[in-house]
mmCIF file of N, CA, C and O in Angstrom:
data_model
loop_
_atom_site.group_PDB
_atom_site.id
_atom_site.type_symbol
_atom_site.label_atom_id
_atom_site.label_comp_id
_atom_site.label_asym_id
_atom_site.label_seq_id
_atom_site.Cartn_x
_atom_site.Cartn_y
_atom_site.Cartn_z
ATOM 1 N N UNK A 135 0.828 -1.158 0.000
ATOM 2 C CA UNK A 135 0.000 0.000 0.000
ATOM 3 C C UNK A 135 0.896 1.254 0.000
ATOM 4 O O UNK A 135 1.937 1.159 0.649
ATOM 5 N N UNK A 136 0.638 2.443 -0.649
ATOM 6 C CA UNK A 136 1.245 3.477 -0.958
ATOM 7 C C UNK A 136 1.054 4.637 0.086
ATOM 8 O O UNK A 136 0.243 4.260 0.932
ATOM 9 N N UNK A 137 1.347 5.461 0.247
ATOM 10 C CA UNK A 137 1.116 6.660 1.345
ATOM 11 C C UNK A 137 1.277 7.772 -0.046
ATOM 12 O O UNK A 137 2.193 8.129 -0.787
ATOM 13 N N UNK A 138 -0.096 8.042 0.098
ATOM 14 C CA UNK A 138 -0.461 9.375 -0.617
ATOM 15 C C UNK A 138 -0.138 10.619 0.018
ATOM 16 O O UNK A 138 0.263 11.450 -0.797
ATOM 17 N N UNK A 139 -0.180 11.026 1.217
ATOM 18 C CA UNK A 139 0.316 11.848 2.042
ATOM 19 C C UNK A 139 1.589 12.510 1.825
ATOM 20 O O UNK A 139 1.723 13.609 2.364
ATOM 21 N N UNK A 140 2.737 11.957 1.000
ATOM 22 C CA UNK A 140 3.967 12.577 1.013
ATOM 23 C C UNK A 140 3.866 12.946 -0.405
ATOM 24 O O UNK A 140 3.404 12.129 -1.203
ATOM 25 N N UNK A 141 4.275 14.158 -0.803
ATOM 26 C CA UNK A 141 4.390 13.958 -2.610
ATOM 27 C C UNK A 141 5.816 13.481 -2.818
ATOM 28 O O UNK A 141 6.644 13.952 -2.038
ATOM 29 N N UNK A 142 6.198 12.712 -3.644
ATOM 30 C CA UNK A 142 7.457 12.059 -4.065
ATOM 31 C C UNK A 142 8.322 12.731 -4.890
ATOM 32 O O UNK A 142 7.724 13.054 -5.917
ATOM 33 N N UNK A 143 9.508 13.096 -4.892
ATOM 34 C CA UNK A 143 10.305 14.426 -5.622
ATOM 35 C C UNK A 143 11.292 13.001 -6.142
ATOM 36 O O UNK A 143 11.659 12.008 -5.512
ATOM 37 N N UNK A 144 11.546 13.511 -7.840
ATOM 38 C CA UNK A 144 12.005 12.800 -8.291
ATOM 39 C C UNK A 144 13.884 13.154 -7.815
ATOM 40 O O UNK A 144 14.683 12.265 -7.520
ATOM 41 N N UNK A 145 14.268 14.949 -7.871
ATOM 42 C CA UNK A 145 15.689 14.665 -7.234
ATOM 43 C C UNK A 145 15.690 14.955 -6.147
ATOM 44 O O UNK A 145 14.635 15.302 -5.616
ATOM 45 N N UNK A 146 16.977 14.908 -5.384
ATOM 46 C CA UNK A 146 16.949 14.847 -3.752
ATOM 47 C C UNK A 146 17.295 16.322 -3.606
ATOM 48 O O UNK A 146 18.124 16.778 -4.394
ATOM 49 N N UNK A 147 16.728 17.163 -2.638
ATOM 50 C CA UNK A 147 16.049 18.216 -2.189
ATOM 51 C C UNK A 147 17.888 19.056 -1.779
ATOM 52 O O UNK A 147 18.050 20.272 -1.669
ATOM 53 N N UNK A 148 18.516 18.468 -1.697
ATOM 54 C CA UNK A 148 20.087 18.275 -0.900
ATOM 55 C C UNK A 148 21.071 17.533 -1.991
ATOM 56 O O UNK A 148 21.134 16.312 -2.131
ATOM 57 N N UNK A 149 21.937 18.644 -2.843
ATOM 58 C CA UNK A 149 22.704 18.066 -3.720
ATOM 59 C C UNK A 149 23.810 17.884 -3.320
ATOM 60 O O UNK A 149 24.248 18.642 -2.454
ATOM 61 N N UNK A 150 24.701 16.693 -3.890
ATOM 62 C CA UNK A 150 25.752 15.887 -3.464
ATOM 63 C C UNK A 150 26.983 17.118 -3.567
ATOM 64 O O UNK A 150 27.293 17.552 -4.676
ATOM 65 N N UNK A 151 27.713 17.685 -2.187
ATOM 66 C CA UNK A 151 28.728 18.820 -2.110
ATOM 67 C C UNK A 151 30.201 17.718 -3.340
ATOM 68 O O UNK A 151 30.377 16.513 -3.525
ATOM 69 N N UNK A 152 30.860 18.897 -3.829
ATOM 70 C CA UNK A 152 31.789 17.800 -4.697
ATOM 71 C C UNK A 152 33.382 17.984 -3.634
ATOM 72 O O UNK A 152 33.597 19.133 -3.248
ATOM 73 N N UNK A 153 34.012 17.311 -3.373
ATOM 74 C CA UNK A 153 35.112 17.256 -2.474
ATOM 75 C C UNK A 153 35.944 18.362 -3.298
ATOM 76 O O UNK A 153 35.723 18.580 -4.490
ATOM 77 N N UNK A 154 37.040 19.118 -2.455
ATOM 78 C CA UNK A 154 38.138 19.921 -2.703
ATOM 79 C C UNK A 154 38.983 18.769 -3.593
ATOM 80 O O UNK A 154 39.337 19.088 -4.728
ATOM 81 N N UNK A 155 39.301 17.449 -3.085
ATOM 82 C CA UNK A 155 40.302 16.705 -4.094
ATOM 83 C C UNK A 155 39.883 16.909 -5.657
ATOM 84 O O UNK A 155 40.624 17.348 -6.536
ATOM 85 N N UNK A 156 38.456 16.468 -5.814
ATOM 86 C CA UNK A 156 38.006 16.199 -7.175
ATOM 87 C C UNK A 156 38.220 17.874 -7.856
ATOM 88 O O UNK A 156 38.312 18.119 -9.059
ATOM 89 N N UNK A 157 38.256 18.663 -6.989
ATOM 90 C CA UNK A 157 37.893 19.650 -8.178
ATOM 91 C C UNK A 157 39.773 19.771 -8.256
ATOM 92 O O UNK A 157 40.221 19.317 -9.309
ATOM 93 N N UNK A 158 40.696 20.248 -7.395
ATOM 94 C CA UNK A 158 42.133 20.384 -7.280
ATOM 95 C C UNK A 158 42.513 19.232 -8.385
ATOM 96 O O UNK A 158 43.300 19.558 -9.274
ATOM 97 N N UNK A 159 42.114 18.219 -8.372
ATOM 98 C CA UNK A 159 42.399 17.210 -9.469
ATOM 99 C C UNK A 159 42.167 17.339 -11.174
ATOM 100 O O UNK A 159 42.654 16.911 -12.220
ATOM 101 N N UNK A 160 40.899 18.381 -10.609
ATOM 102 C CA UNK A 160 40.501 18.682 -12.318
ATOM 103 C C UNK A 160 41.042 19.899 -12.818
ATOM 104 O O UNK A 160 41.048 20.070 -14.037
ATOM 105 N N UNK A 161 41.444 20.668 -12.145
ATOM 106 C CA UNK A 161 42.302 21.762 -12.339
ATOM 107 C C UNK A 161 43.674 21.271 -12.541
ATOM 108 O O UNK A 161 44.384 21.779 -13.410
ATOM 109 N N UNK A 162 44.085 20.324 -11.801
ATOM 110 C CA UNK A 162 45.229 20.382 -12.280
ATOM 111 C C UNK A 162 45.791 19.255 -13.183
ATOM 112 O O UNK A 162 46.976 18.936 -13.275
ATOM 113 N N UNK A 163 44.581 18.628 -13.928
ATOM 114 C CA UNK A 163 44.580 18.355 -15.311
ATOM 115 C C UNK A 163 44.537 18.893 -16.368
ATOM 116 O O UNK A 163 45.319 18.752 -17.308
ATOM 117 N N UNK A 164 43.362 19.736 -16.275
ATOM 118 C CA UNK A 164 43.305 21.181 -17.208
ATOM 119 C C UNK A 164 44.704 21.804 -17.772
ATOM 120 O O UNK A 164 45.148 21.903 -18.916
ATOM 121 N N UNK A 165 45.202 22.172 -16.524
ATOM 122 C CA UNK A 165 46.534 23.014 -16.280
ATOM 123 C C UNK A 165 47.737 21.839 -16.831
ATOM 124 O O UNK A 165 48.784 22.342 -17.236
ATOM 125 N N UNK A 166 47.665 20.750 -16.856
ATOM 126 C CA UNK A 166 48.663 20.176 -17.765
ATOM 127 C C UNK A 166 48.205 20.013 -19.048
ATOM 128 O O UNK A 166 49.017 20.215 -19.950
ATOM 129 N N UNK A 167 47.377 19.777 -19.257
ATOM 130 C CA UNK A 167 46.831 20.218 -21.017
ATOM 131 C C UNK A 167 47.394 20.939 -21.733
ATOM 132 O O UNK A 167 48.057 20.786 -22.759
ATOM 133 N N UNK A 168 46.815 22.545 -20.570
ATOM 134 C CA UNK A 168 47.111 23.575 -20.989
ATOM 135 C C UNK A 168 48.686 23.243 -21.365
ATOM 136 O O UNK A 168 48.819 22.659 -22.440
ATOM 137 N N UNK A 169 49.785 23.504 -20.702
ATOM 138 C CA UNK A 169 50.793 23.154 -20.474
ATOM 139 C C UNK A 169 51.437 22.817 -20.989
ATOM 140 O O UNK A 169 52.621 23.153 -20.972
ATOM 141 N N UNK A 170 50.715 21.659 -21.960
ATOM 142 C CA UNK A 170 51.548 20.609 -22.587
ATOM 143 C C UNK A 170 51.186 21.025 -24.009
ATOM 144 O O UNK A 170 51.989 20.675 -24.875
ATOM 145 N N UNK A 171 50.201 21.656 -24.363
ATOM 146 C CA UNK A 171 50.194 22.707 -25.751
ATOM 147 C C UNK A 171 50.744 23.648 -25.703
ATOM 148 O O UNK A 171 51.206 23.976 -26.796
ATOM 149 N N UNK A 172 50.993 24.469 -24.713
ATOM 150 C CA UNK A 172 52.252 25.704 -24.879
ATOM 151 C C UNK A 172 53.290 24.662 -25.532
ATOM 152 O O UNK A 172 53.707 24.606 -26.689
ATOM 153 N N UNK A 173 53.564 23.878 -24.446
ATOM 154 C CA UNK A 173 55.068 23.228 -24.855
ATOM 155 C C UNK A 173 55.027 22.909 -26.159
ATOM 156 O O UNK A 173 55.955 23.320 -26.856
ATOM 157 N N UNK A 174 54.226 22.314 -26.624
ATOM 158 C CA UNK A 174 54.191 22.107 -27.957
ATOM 159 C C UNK A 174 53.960 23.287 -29.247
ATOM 160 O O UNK A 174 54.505 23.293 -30.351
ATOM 161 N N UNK A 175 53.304 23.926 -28.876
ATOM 162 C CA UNK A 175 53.620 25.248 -29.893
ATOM 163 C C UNK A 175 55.200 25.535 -29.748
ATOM 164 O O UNK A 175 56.064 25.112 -30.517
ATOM 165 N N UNK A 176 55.354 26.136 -28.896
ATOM 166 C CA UNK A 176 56.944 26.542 -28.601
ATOM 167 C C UNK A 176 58.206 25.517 -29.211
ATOM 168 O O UNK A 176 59.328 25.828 -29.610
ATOM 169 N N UNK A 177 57.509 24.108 -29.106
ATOM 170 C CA UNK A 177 58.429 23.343 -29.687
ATOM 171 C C UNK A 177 58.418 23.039 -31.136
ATOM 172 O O UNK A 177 59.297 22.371 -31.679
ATOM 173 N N UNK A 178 57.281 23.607 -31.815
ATOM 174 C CA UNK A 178 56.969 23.471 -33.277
ATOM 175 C C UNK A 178 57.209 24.883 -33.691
ATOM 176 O O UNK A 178 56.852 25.110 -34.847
ATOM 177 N N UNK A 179 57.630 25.707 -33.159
ATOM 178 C CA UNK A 179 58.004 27.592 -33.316
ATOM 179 C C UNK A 179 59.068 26.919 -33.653
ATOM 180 O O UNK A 179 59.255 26.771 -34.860
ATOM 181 N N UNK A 180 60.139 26.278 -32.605
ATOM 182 C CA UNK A 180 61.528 26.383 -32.792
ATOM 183 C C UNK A 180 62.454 25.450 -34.164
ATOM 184 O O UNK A 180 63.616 25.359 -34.559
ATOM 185 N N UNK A 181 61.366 25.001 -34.451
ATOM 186 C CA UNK A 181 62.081 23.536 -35.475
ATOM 187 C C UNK A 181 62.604 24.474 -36.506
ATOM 188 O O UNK A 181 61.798 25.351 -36.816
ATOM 189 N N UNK A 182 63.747 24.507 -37.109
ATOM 190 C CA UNK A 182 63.783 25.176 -38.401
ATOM 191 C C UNK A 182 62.749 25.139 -39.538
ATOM 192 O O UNK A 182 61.846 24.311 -39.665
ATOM 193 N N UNK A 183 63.132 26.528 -40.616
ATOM 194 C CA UNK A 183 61.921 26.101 -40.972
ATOM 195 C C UNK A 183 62.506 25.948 -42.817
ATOM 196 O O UNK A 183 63.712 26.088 -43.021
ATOM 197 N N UNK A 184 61.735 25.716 -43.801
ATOM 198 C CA UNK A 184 62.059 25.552 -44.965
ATOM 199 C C UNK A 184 63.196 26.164 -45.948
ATOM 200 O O UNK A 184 62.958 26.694 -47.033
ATOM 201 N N UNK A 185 64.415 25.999 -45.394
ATOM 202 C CA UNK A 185 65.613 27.006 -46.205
ATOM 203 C C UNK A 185 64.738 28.568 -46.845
ATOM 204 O O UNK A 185 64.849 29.210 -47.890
ATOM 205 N N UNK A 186 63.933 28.708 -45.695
ATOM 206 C CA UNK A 186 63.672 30.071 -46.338
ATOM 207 C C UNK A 186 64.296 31.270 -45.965
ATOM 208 O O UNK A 186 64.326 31.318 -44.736
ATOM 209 N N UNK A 187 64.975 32.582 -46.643
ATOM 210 C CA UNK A 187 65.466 33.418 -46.035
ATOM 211 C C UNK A 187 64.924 34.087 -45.000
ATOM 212 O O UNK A 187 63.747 34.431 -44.889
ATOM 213 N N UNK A 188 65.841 34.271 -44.220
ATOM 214 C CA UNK A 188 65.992 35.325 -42.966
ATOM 215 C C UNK A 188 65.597 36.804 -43.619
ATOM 216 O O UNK A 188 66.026 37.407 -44.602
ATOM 217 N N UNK A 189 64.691 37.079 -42.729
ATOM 218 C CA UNK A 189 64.312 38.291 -43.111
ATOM 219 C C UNK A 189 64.771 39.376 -41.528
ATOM 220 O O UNK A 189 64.188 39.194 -40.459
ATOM 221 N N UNK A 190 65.406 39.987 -41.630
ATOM 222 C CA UNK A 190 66.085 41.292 -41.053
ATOM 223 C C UNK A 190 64.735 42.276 -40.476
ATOM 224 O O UNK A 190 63.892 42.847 -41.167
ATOM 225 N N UNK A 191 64.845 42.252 -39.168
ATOM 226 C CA UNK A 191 63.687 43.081 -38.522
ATOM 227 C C UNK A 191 63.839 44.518 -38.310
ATOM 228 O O UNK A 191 62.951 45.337 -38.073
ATOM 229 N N UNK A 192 64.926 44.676 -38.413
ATOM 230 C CA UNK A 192 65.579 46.007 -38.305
ATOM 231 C C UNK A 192 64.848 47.070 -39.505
ATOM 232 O O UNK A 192 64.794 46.866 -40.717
ATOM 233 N N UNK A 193 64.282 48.332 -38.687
ATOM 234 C CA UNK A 193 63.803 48.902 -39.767
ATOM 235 C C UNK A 193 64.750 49.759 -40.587
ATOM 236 O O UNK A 193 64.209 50.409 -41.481
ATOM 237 N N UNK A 194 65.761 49.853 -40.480
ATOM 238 C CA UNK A 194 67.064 51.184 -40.573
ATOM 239 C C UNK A 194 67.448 50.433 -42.227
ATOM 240 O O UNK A 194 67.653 51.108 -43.236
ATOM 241 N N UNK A 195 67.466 49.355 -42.191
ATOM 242 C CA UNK A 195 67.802 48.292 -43.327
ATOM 243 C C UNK A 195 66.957 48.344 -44.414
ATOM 244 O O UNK A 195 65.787 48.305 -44.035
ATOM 245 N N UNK A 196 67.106 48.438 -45.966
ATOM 246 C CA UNK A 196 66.234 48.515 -46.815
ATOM 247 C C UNK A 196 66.566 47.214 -47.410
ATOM 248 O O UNK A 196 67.786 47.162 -47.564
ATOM 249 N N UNK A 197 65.994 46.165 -47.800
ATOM 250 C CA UNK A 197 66.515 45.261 -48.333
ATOM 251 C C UNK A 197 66.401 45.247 -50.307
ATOM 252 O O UNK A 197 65.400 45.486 -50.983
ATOM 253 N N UNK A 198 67.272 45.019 -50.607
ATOM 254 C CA UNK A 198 67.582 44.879 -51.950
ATOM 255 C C UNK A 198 67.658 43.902 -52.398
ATOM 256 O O UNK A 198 68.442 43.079 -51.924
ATOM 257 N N UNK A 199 66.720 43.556 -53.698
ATOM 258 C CA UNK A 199 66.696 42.475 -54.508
ATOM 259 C C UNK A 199 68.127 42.528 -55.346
ATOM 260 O O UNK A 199 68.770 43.415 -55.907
ATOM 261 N N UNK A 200 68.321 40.718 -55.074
ATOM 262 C CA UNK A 200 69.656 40.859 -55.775
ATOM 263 C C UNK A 200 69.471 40.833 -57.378
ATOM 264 O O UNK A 200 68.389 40.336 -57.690
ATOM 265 N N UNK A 201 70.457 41.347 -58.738
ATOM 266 C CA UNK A 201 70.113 41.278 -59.502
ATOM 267 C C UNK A 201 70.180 39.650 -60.341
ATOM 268 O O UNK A 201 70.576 38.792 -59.552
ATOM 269 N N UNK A 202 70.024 39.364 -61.065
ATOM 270 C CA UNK A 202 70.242 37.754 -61.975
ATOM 271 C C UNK A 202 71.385 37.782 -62.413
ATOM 272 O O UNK A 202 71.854 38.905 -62.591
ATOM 273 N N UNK A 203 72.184 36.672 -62.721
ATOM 274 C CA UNK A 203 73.411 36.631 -62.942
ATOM 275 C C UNK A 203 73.418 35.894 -64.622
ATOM 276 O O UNK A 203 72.875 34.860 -65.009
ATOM 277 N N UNK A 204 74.260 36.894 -65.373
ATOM 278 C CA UNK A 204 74.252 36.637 -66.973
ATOM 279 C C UNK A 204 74.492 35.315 -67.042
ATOM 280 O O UNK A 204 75.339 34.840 -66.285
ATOM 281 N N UNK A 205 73.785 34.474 -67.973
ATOM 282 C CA UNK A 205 74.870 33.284 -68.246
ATOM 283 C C UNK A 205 75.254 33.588 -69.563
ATOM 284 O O UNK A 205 76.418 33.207 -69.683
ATOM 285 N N UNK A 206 74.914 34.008 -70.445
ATOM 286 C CA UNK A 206 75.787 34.206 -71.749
ATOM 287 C C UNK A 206 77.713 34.385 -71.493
ATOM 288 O O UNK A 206 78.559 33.870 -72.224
ATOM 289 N N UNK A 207 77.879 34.909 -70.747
ATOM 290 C CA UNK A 207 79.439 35.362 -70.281
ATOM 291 C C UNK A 207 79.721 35.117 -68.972
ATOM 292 O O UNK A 207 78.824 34.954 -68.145
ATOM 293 N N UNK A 208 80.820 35.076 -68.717
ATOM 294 C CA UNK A 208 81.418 34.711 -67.169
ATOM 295 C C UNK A 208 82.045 36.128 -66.519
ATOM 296 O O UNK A 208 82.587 36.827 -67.375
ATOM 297 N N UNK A 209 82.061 36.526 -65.523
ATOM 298 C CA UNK A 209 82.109 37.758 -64.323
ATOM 299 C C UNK A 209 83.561 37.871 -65.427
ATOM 300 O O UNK A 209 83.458 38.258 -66.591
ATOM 301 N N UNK A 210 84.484 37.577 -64.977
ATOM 302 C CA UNK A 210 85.621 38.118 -65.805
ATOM 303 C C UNK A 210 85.839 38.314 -67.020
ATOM 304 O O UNK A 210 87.042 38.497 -67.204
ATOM 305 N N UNK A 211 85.407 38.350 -67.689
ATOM 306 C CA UNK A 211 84.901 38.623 -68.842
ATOM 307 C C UNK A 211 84.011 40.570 -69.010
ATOM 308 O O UNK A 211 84.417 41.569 -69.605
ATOM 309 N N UNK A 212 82.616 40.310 -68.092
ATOM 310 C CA UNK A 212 82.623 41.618 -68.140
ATOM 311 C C UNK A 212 83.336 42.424 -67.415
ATOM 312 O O UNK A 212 83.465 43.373 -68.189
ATOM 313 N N UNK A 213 83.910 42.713 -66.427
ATOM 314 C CA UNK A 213 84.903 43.062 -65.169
ATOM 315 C C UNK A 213 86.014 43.538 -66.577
ATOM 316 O O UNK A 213 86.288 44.736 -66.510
ATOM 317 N N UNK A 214 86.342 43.176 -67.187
ATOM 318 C CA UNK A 214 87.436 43.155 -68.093
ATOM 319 C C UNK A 214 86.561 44.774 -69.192
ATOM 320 O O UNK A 214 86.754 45.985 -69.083
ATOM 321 N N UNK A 215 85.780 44.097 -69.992
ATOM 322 C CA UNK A 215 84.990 44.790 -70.678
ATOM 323 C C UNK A 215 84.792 46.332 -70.374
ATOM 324 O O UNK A 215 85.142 47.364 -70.947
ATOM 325 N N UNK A 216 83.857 45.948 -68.869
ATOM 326 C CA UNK A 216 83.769 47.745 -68.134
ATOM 327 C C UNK A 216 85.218 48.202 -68.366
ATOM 328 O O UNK A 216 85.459 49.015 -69.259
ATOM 329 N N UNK A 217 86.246 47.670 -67.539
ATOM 330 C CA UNK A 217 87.653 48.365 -67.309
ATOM 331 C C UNK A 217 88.114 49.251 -68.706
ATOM 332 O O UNK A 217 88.400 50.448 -68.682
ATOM 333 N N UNK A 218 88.119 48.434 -69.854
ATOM 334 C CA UNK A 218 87.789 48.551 -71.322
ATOM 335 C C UNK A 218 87.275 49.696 -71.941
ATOM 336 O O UNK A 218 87.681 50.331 -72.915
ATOM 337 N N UNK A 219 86.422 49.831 -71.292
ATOM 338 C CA UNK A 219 85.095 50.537 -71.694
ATOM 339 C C UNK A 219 85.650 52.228 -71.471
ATOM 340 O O UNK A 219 85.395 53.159 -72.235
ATOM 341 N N UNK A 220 86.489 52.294 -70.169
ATOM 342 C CA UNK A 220 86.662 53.795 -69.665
ATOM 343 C C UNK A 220 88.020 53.868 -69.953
ATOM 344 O O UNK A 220 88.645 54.903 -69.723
#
């Protein structure tokens, strides 16, 4: 037989407190996550990277394209020519 008298609550009126360990535990899982992706960016920053040039941060510096180098003739050859020339 049932007791109609009480109404029946499906959750409990008094929720379960969560301990200081569990949460200190989940923080300081988080916090190695975290942690362990810094480390890893930082360690994928540092790898060299594709023989690509160094580019100069310095603003004082203008950088100059170098020009192409003739192949029809060899450097001594024109070096000779200019001298020639004047």
């Amino acid at each position: 037989m049932r007791d109609y008298k009480f109404q029946k609550k499906e959750w409990p009126v008094r929720k379960n407190k969560k301990s200081a360990t569990t949460i200190i535990l989940k923080i300081m899982i988080v916090g190695a996550i975290v942690g362990g992706g810094y480390f890893a960016y930082q360690w994928f920053n540092s790898l060299p990277k594709d023989d690509s040039p160094q580019v100069d941060s310095n603003t004082r510096i203008i950088p100059l394209p170098i020009p192409p180098k003739r192949s029809n003739s060899s450097p001594m050859a024109t070096d000779n020519a200019v001298h020639d020339a004047h």
